[in-house]
Amino acid sequence: MELYLDTADVTAVKRLAPIFPIKGVTTNPSIIVKSGKPIFDVLLALQDIIGPDGQLFAQTIGNNAKDMIKESEKLRSKIPSIVTKIPVTPEGLIAIKELTKQGVPTLGTAVYGAGQGLLAALAGAKYIAPYVNRIDAQSGSGIDVVNELQTLLDLHAPSSMILAASFRTPRQALDCLLSGCKSITLPIDVAELFLADPAVEAAIDKFEDDWVKAYGTLSF
Ligand code: E4P
């Protein structure tokens, strides 16, 4: 499977990249804005941290196919390996089809329904990003959308893969992975929650206490 961090916080990625077995980093316009830096400064810094084998994703902001394609070209002129995220709107589908024709990898984003995700896959998007928590927050079921979409991709568009996004809890992410989803992107706080069980700290404190009491030093 592939694990990504969904952030443009360069300091956090620097801290977590050596710890988490990540494949790369995903961003979106709101995440870039939050970084407070110009887009290409952030993207280049992120690519630098994840290295040449790390996969970076960045999203277009224009709301018509022509601008999306232009922005994708701009992104790729600075970072040739980047995957362009394109919102799955009517214009987005035109852009995905054209970029696919040119051999440019895309991710169909802002996916709230399995049918919408399937259209992006049929248009040629390599990755499809259903927004699990945002669907849940609308009283839908993010996991149901992921499951339906996975079945549709298996049946009709096997070259596309789900990169599930928008998580608020580790439980949502685990449910996605348990249902067979091969790729997820986690915000920093959710990723950190995977290692935040206080019982783990308590267990390690006890090992250390026992050891130091017996041997006087924390090594052997
Ligand atoms: C993914 O494509 C999006 O960038 C992101 O995961 C949206 O998630 P949010 O609901 O945490 O903003």
PDB file of C-alpha atoms and ligand atoms in Angstrom:
ATOM      1  CA  MET A   1       0.000   0.000   0.000  1.00  0.00           C
ATOM      2  CA  GLU A   2       0.968   3.663  -0.287  1.00  0.00           C
ATOM      3  CA  LEU A   3       0.830   6.061   2.660  1.00  0.00           C
ATOM      4  CA  TYR A   4       0.966   9.828   2.114  1.00  0.00           C
ATOM      5  CA  LEU A   5       0.939  12.885   4.353  1.00  0.00           C
ATOM      6  CA  ASP A   6      -1.673  15.476   3.416  1.00  0.00           C
ATOM      7  CA  THR A   7       0.082  18.717   4.292  1.00  0.00           C
ATOM      8  CA  ALA A   8       2.280  21.577   3.141  1.00  0.00           C
ATOM      9  CA  ASP A   9       3.861  21.990   6.568  1.00  0.00           C
ATOM     10  CA  VAL A  10       7.514  21.611   5.601  1.00  0.00           C
ATOM     11  CA  THR A  11       8.702  21.454   9.205  1.00  0.00           C
ATOM     12  CA  ALA A  12       6.237  18.681  10.047  1.00  0.00           C
ATOM     13  CA  VAL A  13       7.184  16.658   6.952  1.00  0.00           C
ATOM     14  CA  LYS A  14      10.870  17.035   7.830  1.00  0.00           C
ATOM     15  CA  ARG A  15      10.096  15.688  11.311  1.00  0.00           C
ATOM     16  CA  LEU A  16       7.802  12.836  10.259  1.00  0.00           C
ATOM     17  CA  ALA A  17       9.361  11.634   6.987  1.00  0.00           C
ATOM     18  CA  PRO A  18      12.123   9.680   8.751  1.00  0.00           C
ATOM     19  CA  ILE A  19       9.543   8.073  11.080  1.00  0.00           C
ATOM     20  CA  PHE A  20       6.542   7.266   8.903  1.00  0.00           C
ATOM     21  CA  PRO A  21       6.985   4.930   5.930  1.00  0.00           C
ATOM     22  CA  ILE A  22       5.500   7.459   3.526  1.00  0.00           C
ATOM     23  CA  LYS A  23       5.432   7.266  -0.246  1.00  0.00           C
ATOM     24  CA  GLY A  24       5.029  11.014  -0.549  1.00  0.00           C
ATOM     25  CA  VAL A  25       3.002  14.118   0.184  1.00  0.00           C
ATOM     26  CA  THR A  26      -0.338  15.398  -1.082  1.00  0.00           C
ATOM     27  CA  THR A  27      -1.381  19.042  -1.002  1.00  0.00           C
ATOM     28  CA  ASN A  28      -4.402  21.104  -1.946  1.00  0.00           C
ATOM     29  CA  PRO A  29      -4.909  24.868  -2.363  1.00  0.00           C
ATOM     30  CA  SER A  30      -6.141  25.396   1.242  1.00  0.00           C
ATOM     31  CA  ILE A  31      -3.172  23.439   2.590  1.00  0.00           C
ATOM     32  CA  ILE A  32      -0.745  25.543   0.509  1.00  0.00           C
ATOM     33  CA  VAL A  33      -2.382  28.779   1.706  1.00  0.00           C
ATOM     34  CA  LYS A  34      -2.031  27.595   5.312  1.00  0.00           C
ATOM     35  CA  SER A  35       1.746  27.267   4.825  1.00  0.00           C
ATOM     36  CA  GLY A  36       1.904  31.050   4.265  1.00  0.00           C
ATOM     37  CA  LYS A  37       4.522  30.622   1.526  1.00  0.00           C
ATOM     38  CA  PRO A  38       4.465  30.871  -2.285  1.00  0.00           C
ATOM     39  CA  ILE A  39       3.334  27.601  -3.860  1.00  0.00           C
ATOM     40  CA  PHE A  40       6.576  26.695  -5.618  1.00  0.00           C
ATOM     41  CA  ASP A  41       8.729  27.426  -2.562  1.00  0.00           C
ATOM     42  CA  VAL A  42       6.633  24.944  -0.598  1.00  0.00           C
ATOM     43  CA  LEU A  43       6.442  22.299  -3.312  1.00  0.00           C
ATOM     44  CA  LEU A  44      10.179  22.375  -4.003  1.00  0.00           C
ATOM     45  CA  ALA A  45      10.935  22.152  -0.281  1.00  0.00           C
ATOM     46  CA  LEU A  46       8.567  19.187   0.084  1.00  0.00           C
ATOM     47  CA  GLN A  47      10.066  17.391  -2.921  1.00  0.00           C
ATOM     48  CA  ASP A  48      13.505  17.975  -1.501  1.00  0.00           C
ATOM     49  CA  ILE A  49      12.532  16.291   1.787  1.00  0.00           C
ATOM     50  CA  ILE A  50      10.834  13.254   0.242  1.00  0.00           C
ATOM     51  CA  GLY A  51      13.625  12.812  -2.284  1.00  0.00           C
ATOM     52  CA  PRO A  52      13.560  11.745  -5.925  1.00  0.00           C
ATOM     53  CA  ASP A  53      11.592   8.568  -5.157  1.00  0.00           C
ATOM     54  CA  GLY A  54       8.929  10.430  -3.158  1.00  0.00           C
ATOM     55  CA  GLN A  55       5.682  11.241  -4.936  1.00  0.00           C
ATOM     56  CA  LEU A  56       4.333  14.779  -4.649  1.00  0.00           C
ATOM     57  CA  PHE A  57       0.788  15.881  -5.560  1.00  0.00           C
ATOM     58  CA  ALA A  58      -0.403  19.450  -6.177  1.00  0.00           C
ATOM     59  CA  GLN A  59      -3.786  20.743  -7.242  1.00  0.00           C
ATOM     60  CA  THR A  60      -4.833  23.178  -9.964  1.00  0.00           C
ATOM     61  CA  ILE A  61      -6.873  26.222  -8.958  1.00  0.00           C
ATOM     62  CA  GLY A  62      -8.302  27.460 -12.289  1.00  0.00           C
ATOM     63  CA  ASN A  63     -11.957  26.609 -12.857  1.00  0.00           C
ATOM     64  CA  ASN A  64     -11.783  25.821 -16.561  1.00  0.00           C
ATOM     65  CA  ALA A  65     -10.021  23.037 -18.420  1.00  0.00           C
ATOM     66  CA  LYS A  66      -7.657  25.384 -20.260  1.00  0.00           C
ATOM     67  CA  ASP A  67      -6.334  26.911 -17.022  1.00  0.00           C
ATOM     68  CA  MET A  68      -6.111  23.517 -15.320  1.00  0.00           C
ATOM     69  CA  ILE A  69      -3.986  22.187 -18.181  1.00  0.00           C
ATOM     70  CA  LYS A  70      -1.801  25.310 -18.138  1.00  0.00           C
ATOM     71  CA  GLU A  71      -1.289  25.006 -14.371  1.00  0.00           C
ATOM     72  CA  SER A  72      -0.466  21.328 -14.700  1.00  0.00           C
ATOM     73  CA  GLU A  73       2.217  22.234 -17.265  1.00  0.00           C
ATOM     74  CA  LYS A  74       3.571  24.882 -14.885  1.00  0.00           C
ATOM     75  CA  LEU A  75       3.708  22.403 -12.012  1.00  0.00           C
ATOM     76  CA  ARG A  76       5.498  19.841 -14.161  1.00  0.00           C
ATOM     77  CA  SER A  77       7.947  22.379 -15.521  1.00  0.00           C
ATOM     78  CA  LYS A  78       9.215  22.912 -11.947  1.00  0.00           C
ATOM     79  CA  ILE A  79       8.757  19.341 -10.666  1.00  0.00           C
ATOM     80  CA  PRO A  80       8.526  16.895 -13.579  1.00  0.00           C
ATOM     81  CA  SER A  81       7.417  13.928 -11.444  1.00  0.00           C
ATOM     82  CA  ILE A  82       4.513  15.741  -9.762  1.00  0.00           C
ATOM     83  CA  VAL A  83       0.984  14.335 -10.074  1.00  0.00           C
ATOM     84  CA  THR A  84      -1.597  17.006 -10.881  1.00  0.00           C
ATOM     85  CA  LYS A  85      -4.748  16.939  -8.787  1.00  0.00           C
ATOM     86  CA  ILE A  86      -7.800  18.036 -10.741  1.00  0.00           C
ATOM     87  CA  PRO A  87     -11.248  18.522  -9.195  1.00  0.00           C
ATOM     88  CA  VAL A  88     -13.747  16.142 -10.798  1.00  0.00           C
ATOM     89  CA  THR A  89     -16.068  18.749 -12.317  1.00  0.00           C
ATOM     90  CA  PRO A  90     -17.230  18.903 -15.961  1.00  0.00           C
ATOM     91  CA  GLU A  91     -14.221  21.127 -16.785  1.00  0.00           C
ATOM     92  CA  GLY A  92     -11.986  18.926 -14.662  1.00  0.00           C
ATOM     93  CA  LEU A  93     -12.989  15.866 -16.662  1.00  0.00           C
ATOM     94  CA  ILE A  94     -12.104  17.655 -19.909  1.00  0.00           C
ATOM     95  CA  ALA A  95      -8.689  18.492 -18.421  1.00  0.00           C
ATOM     96  CA  ILE A  96      -8.122  14.949 -17.136  1.00  0.00           C
ATOM     97  CA  LYS A  97      -8.939  13.514 -20.583  1.00  0.00           C
ATOM     98  CA  GLU A  98      -6.572  15.917 -22.332  1.00  0.00           C
ATOM     99  CA  LEU A  99      -3.747  15.440 -19.831  1.00  0.00           C
ATOM    100  CA  THR A 100      -4.170  11.666 -20.072  1.00  0.00           C
ATOM    101  CA  LYS A 101      -3.852  11.942 -23.851  1.00  0.00           C
ATOM    102  CA  GLN A 102      -0.566  13.782 -23.282  1.00  0.00           C
ATOM    103  CA  GLY A 103       0.639  11.052 -20.907  1.00  0.00           C
ATOM    104  CA  VAL A 104       0.409  13.288 -17.817  1.00  0.00           C
ATOM    105  CA  PRO A 105      -0.611  11.465 -14.606  1.00  0.00           C
ATOM    106  CA  THR A 106      -3.557  12.995 -12.749  1.00  0.00           C
ATOM    107  CA  LEU A 107      -5.528  12.521  -9.573  1.00  0.00           C
ATOM    108  CA  GLY A 108      -9.264  13.209  -9.653  1.00  0.00           C
ATOM    109  CA  THR A 109     -10.028  15.081  -6.436  1.00  0.00           C
ATOM    110  CA  ALA A 110     -13.019  16.443  -4.500  1.00  0.00           C
ATOM    111  CA  VAL A 111     -14.814  13.147  -5.010  1.00  0.00           C
ATOM    112  CA  TYR A 112     -18.028  12.784  -2.992  1.00  0.00           C
ATOM    113  CA  GLY A 113     -19.699   9.973  -4.931  1.00  0.00           C
ATOM    114  CA  ALA A 114     -18.707   6.644  -6.473  1.00  0.00           C
ATOM    115  CA  GLY A 115     -20.190   7.587  -9.862  1.00  0.00           C
ATOM    116  CA  GLN A 116     -18.193  10.815  -9.910  1.00  0.00           C
ATOM    117  CA  GLY A 117     -15.028   8.885  -9.088  1.00  0.00           C
ATOM    118  CA  LEU A 118     -15.721   6.331 -11.824  1.00  0.00           C
ATOM    119  CA  LEU A 119     -16.053   9.119 -14.410  1.00  0.00           C
ATOM    120  CA  ALA A 120     -12.621  10.453 -13.424  1.00  0.00           C
ATOM    121  CA  ALA A 121     -11.163   6.963 -13.753  1.00  0.00           C
ATOM    122  CA  LEU A 122     -12.734   6.451 -17.182  1.00  0.00           C
ATOM    123  CA  ALA A 123     -11.362   9.847 -18.229  1.00  0.00           C
ATOM    124  CA  GLY A 124      -7.916   8.470 -17.387  1.00  0.00           C
ATOM    125  CA  ALA A 125      -7.103   9.679 -13.853  1.00  0.00           C
ATOM    126  CA  LYS A 126      -4.475   7.447 -12.317  1.00  0.00           C
ATOM    127  CA  TYR A 127      -5.656   8.172  -8.766  1.00  0.00           C
ATOM    128  CA  ILE A 128      -9.117   9.005  -7.426  1.00  0.00           C
ATOM    129  CA  ALA A 129      -9.513  10.767  -4.072  1.00  0.00           C
ATOM    130  CA  PRO A 130     -12.822  10.258  -2.274  1.00  0.00           C
ATOM    131  CA  TYR A 131     -13.197  12.676   0.675  1.00  0.00           C
ATOM    132  CA  VAL A 132     -14.040  10.246   3.456  1.00  0.00           C
ATOM    133  CA  ASN A 133     -14.536  12.610   6.402  1.00  0.00           C
ATOM    134  CA  ARG A 134     -16.244  15.314   4.392  1.00  0.00           C
ATOM    135  CA  ILE A 135     -18.747  12.716   3.136  1.00  0.00           C
ATOM    136  CA  ASP A 136     -19.286  11.500   6.718  1.00  0.00           C
ATOM    137  CA  ALA A 137     -19.753  15.109   7.837  1.00  0.00           C
ATOM    138  CA  GLN A 138     -22.604  15.464   5.344  1.00  0.00           C
ATOM    139  CA  SER A 139     -24.354  12.497   6.955  1.00  0.00           C
ATOM    140  CA  GLY A 140     -23.194  10.208   4.158  1.00  0.00           C
ATOM    141  CA  SER A 141     -20.846   7.271   4.549  1.00  0.00           C
ATOM    142  CA  GLY A 142     -17.316   7.863   3.309  1.00  0.00           C
ATOM    143  CA  ILE A 143     -16.453   4.208   3.654  1.00  0.00           C
ATOM    144  CA  ASP A 144     -19.487   3.150   1.578  1.00  0.00           C
ATOM    145  CA  VAL A 145     -18.388   5.506  -1.201  1.00  0.00           C
ATOM    146  CA  VAL A 146     -14.856   4.058  -1.034  1.00  0.00           C
ATOM    147  CA  ASN A 147     -16.193   0.501  -1.188  1.00  0.00           C
ATOM    148  CA  GLU A 148     -18.562   1.182  -4.074  1.00  0.00           C
ATOM    149  CA  LEU A 149     -15.875   3.043  -5.975  1.00  0.00           C
ATOM    150  CA  GLN A 150     -13.367   0.232  -5.429  1.00  0.00           C
ATOM    151  CA  THR A 151     -15.853  -2.289  -6.848  1.00  0.00           C
ATOM    152  CA  LEU A 152     -16.548  -0.037  -9.830  1.00  0.00           C
ATOM    153  CA  LEU A 153     -12.827   0.428 -10.519  1.00  0.00           C
ATOM    154  CA  ASP A 154     -12.179  -3.309 -10.261  1.00  0.00           C
ATOM    155  CA  LEU A 155     -14.958  -3.963 -12.750  1.00  0.00           C
ATOM    156  CA  HIS A 156     -14.571  -1.088 -15.188  1.00  0.00           C
ATOM    157  CA  ALA A 157     -11.367   0.914 -14.725  1.00  0.00           C
ATOM    158  CA  PRO A 158      -8.706  -1.308 -13.180  1.00  0.00           C
ATOM    159  CA  SER A 159      -5.816   0.989 -14.066  1.00  0.00           C
ATOM    160  CA  SER A 160      -7.044   3.669 -11.655  1.00  0.00           C
ATOM    161  CA  MET A 161      -6.554   3.434  -7.917  1.00  0.00           C
ATOM    162  CA  ILE A 162      -8.221   5.038  -4.923  1.00  0.00           C
ATOM    163  CA  LEU A 163      -6.098   7.410  -2.879  1.00  0.00           C
ATOM    164  CA  ALA A 164      -8.539   7.971  -0.034  1.00  0.00           C
ATOM    165  CA  ALA A 165      -8.380  11.446   1.512  1.00  0.00           C
ATOM    166  CA  SER A 166      -9.977  13.670   4.133  1.00  0.00           C
ATOM    167  CA  PHE A 167      -9.586  11.841   7.429  1.00  0.00           C
ATOM    168  CA  ARG A 168     -10.245  13.123  10.930  1.00  0.00           C
ATOM    169  CA  THR A 169      -9.604   9.916  12.852  1.00  0.00           C
ATOM    170  CA  PRO A 170      -7.345   6.880  12.581  1.00  0.00           C
ATOM    171  CA  ARG A 171     -10.509   4.735  12.706  1.00  0.00           C
ATOM    172  CA  GLN A 172     -11.754   6.194   9.408  1.00  0.00           C
ATOM    173  CA  ALA A 173      -8.378   5.447   7.811  1.00  0.00           C
ATOM    174  CA  LEU A 174      -8.231   1.907   9.194  1.00  0.00           C
ATOM    175  CA  ASP A 175     -11.753   1.166   7.994  1.00  0.00           C
ATOM    176  CA  CYS A 176     -10.707   2.264   4.514  1.00  0.00           C
ATOM    177  CA  LEU A 177      -7.606   0.081   4.536  1.00  0.00           C
ATOM    178  CA  LEU A 178      -9.532  -2.874   5.965  1.00  0.00           C
ATOM    179  CA  SER A 179     -11.979  -2.647   3.122  1.00  0.00           C
ATOM    180  CA  GLY A 180      -9.095  -3.092   0.684  1.00  0.00           C
ATOM    181  CA  CYS A 181      -8.203   0.484  -0.223  1.00  0.00           C
ATOM    182  CA  LYS A 182      -4.509   0.507  -1.248  1.00  0.00           C
ATOM    183  CA  SER A 183      -3.635   4.142  -0.742  1.00  0.00           C
ATOM    184  CA  ILE A 184      -4.456   6.834   1.832  1.00  0.00           C
ATOM    185  CA  THR A 185      -3.310  10.331   2.674  1.00  0.00           C
ATOM    186  CA  LEU A 186      -3.369  11.487   6.289  1.00  0.00           C
ATOM    187  CA  PRO A 187      -3.209  14.953   7.819  1.00  0.00           C
ATOM    188  CA  ILE A 188      -0.289  15.305  10.250  1.00  0.00           C
ATOM    189  CA  ASP A 189      -2.462  15.204  13.378  1.00  0.00           C
ATOM    190  CA  VAL A 190      -4.233  12.002  12.284  1.00  0.00           C
ATOM    191  CA  ALA A 191      -0.936  10.331  11.319  1.00  0.00           C
ATOM    192  CA  GLU A 192       0.479  11.177  14.753  1.00  0.00           C
ATOM    193  CA  LEU A 193      -2.559   9.698  16.478  1.00  0.00           C
ATOM    194  CA  PHE A 194      -1.477   6.274  15.220  1.00  0.00           C
ATOM    195  CA  LEU A 195       1.432   6.475  17.672  1.00  0.00           C
ATOM    196  CA  ALA A 196      -0.241   8.403  20.469  1.00  0.00           C
ATOM    197  CA  ASP A 197      -1.655   5.659  22.681  1.00  0.00           C
ATOM    198  CA  PRO A 198      -0.704   6.613  26.283  1.00  0.00           C
ATOM    199  CA  ALA A 199      -0.518   2.907  27.130  1.00  0.00           C
ATOM    200  CA  VAL A 200       2.529   2.600  24.851  1.00  0.00           C
ATOM    201  CA  GLU A 201       4.423   5.311  26.749  1.00  0.00           C
ATOM    202  CA  ALA A 202       3.434   3.750  30.058  1.00  0.00           C
ATOM    203  CA  ALA A 203       4.661   0.310  28.939  1.00  0.00           C
ATOM    204  CA  ILE A 204       8.023   1.708  27.835  1.00  0.00           C
ATOM    205  CA  ASP A 205       8.430   3.769  31.023  1.00  0.00           C
ATOM    206  CA  LYS A 206       7.962   0.580  33.033  1.00  0.00           C
ATOM    207  CA  PHE A 207      10.608  -1.321  30.995  1.00  0.00           C
ATOM    208  CA  GLU A 208      13.046   1.556  31.512  1.00  0.00           C
ATOM    209  CA  ASP A 209      12.280   1.853  35.233  1.00  0.00           C
ATOM    210  CA  ASP A 210      12.791  -1.844  35.825  1.00  0.00           C
ATOM    211  CA  TRP A 211      16.065  -1.795  33.878  1.00  0.00           C
ATOM    212  CA  VAL A 212      17.556   1.261  35.549  1.00  0.00           C
ATOM    213  CA  LYS A 213      16.588  -0.015  39.016  1.00  0.00           C
ATOM    214  CA  ALA A 214      18.378  -3.299  38.340  1.00  0.00           C
ATOM    215  CA  TYR A 215      21.434  -2.181  36.309  1.00  0.00           C
ATOM    216  CA  GLY A 216      21.703   1.544  37.026  1.00  0.00           C
ATOM    217  CA  THR A 217      21.896   2.587  33.381  1.00  0.00           C
ATOM    218  CA  LEU A 218      19.634   2.647  30.340  1.00  0.00           C
ATOM    219  CA  SER A 219      21.782   0.466  28.104  1.00  0.00           C
ATOM    220  CA  PHE A 220      23.391  -2.965  27.981  1.00  0.00           C
TER     221      PHE A 220
HETATM  222  C1  E4P B   1      -7.296  15.462  -0.794  1.00  0.00           C
HETATM  223  O1  E4P B   1      -7.269  15.416  -2.016  1.00  0.00           O
HETATM  224  C2  E4P B   1      -7.591  16.695  -0.067  1.00  0.00           C
HETATM  225  O2  E4P B   1      -6.447  17.472  -0.177  1.00  0.00           O
HETATM  226  C3  E4P B   1      -7.824  16.554   1.394  1.00  0.00           C
HETATM  227  O3  E4P B   1      -7.536  15.285   1.855  1.00  0.00           O
HETATM  228  C4  E4P B   1      -9.141  17.095   1.851  1.00  0.00           C
HETATM  229  O4  E4P B   1      -9.249  16.793   3.176  1.00  0.00           O
HETATM  230  P1  E4P B   1      -9.807  17.726   4.343  1.00  0.00           P
HETATM  231  O5  E4P B   1     -11.241  17.341   4.486  1.00  0.00           O
HETATM  232  O6  E4P B   1      -8.984  17.288   5.504  1.00  0.00           O
HETATM  233  O7  E4P B   1      -9.592  19.144   3.985  1.00  0.00           O
END
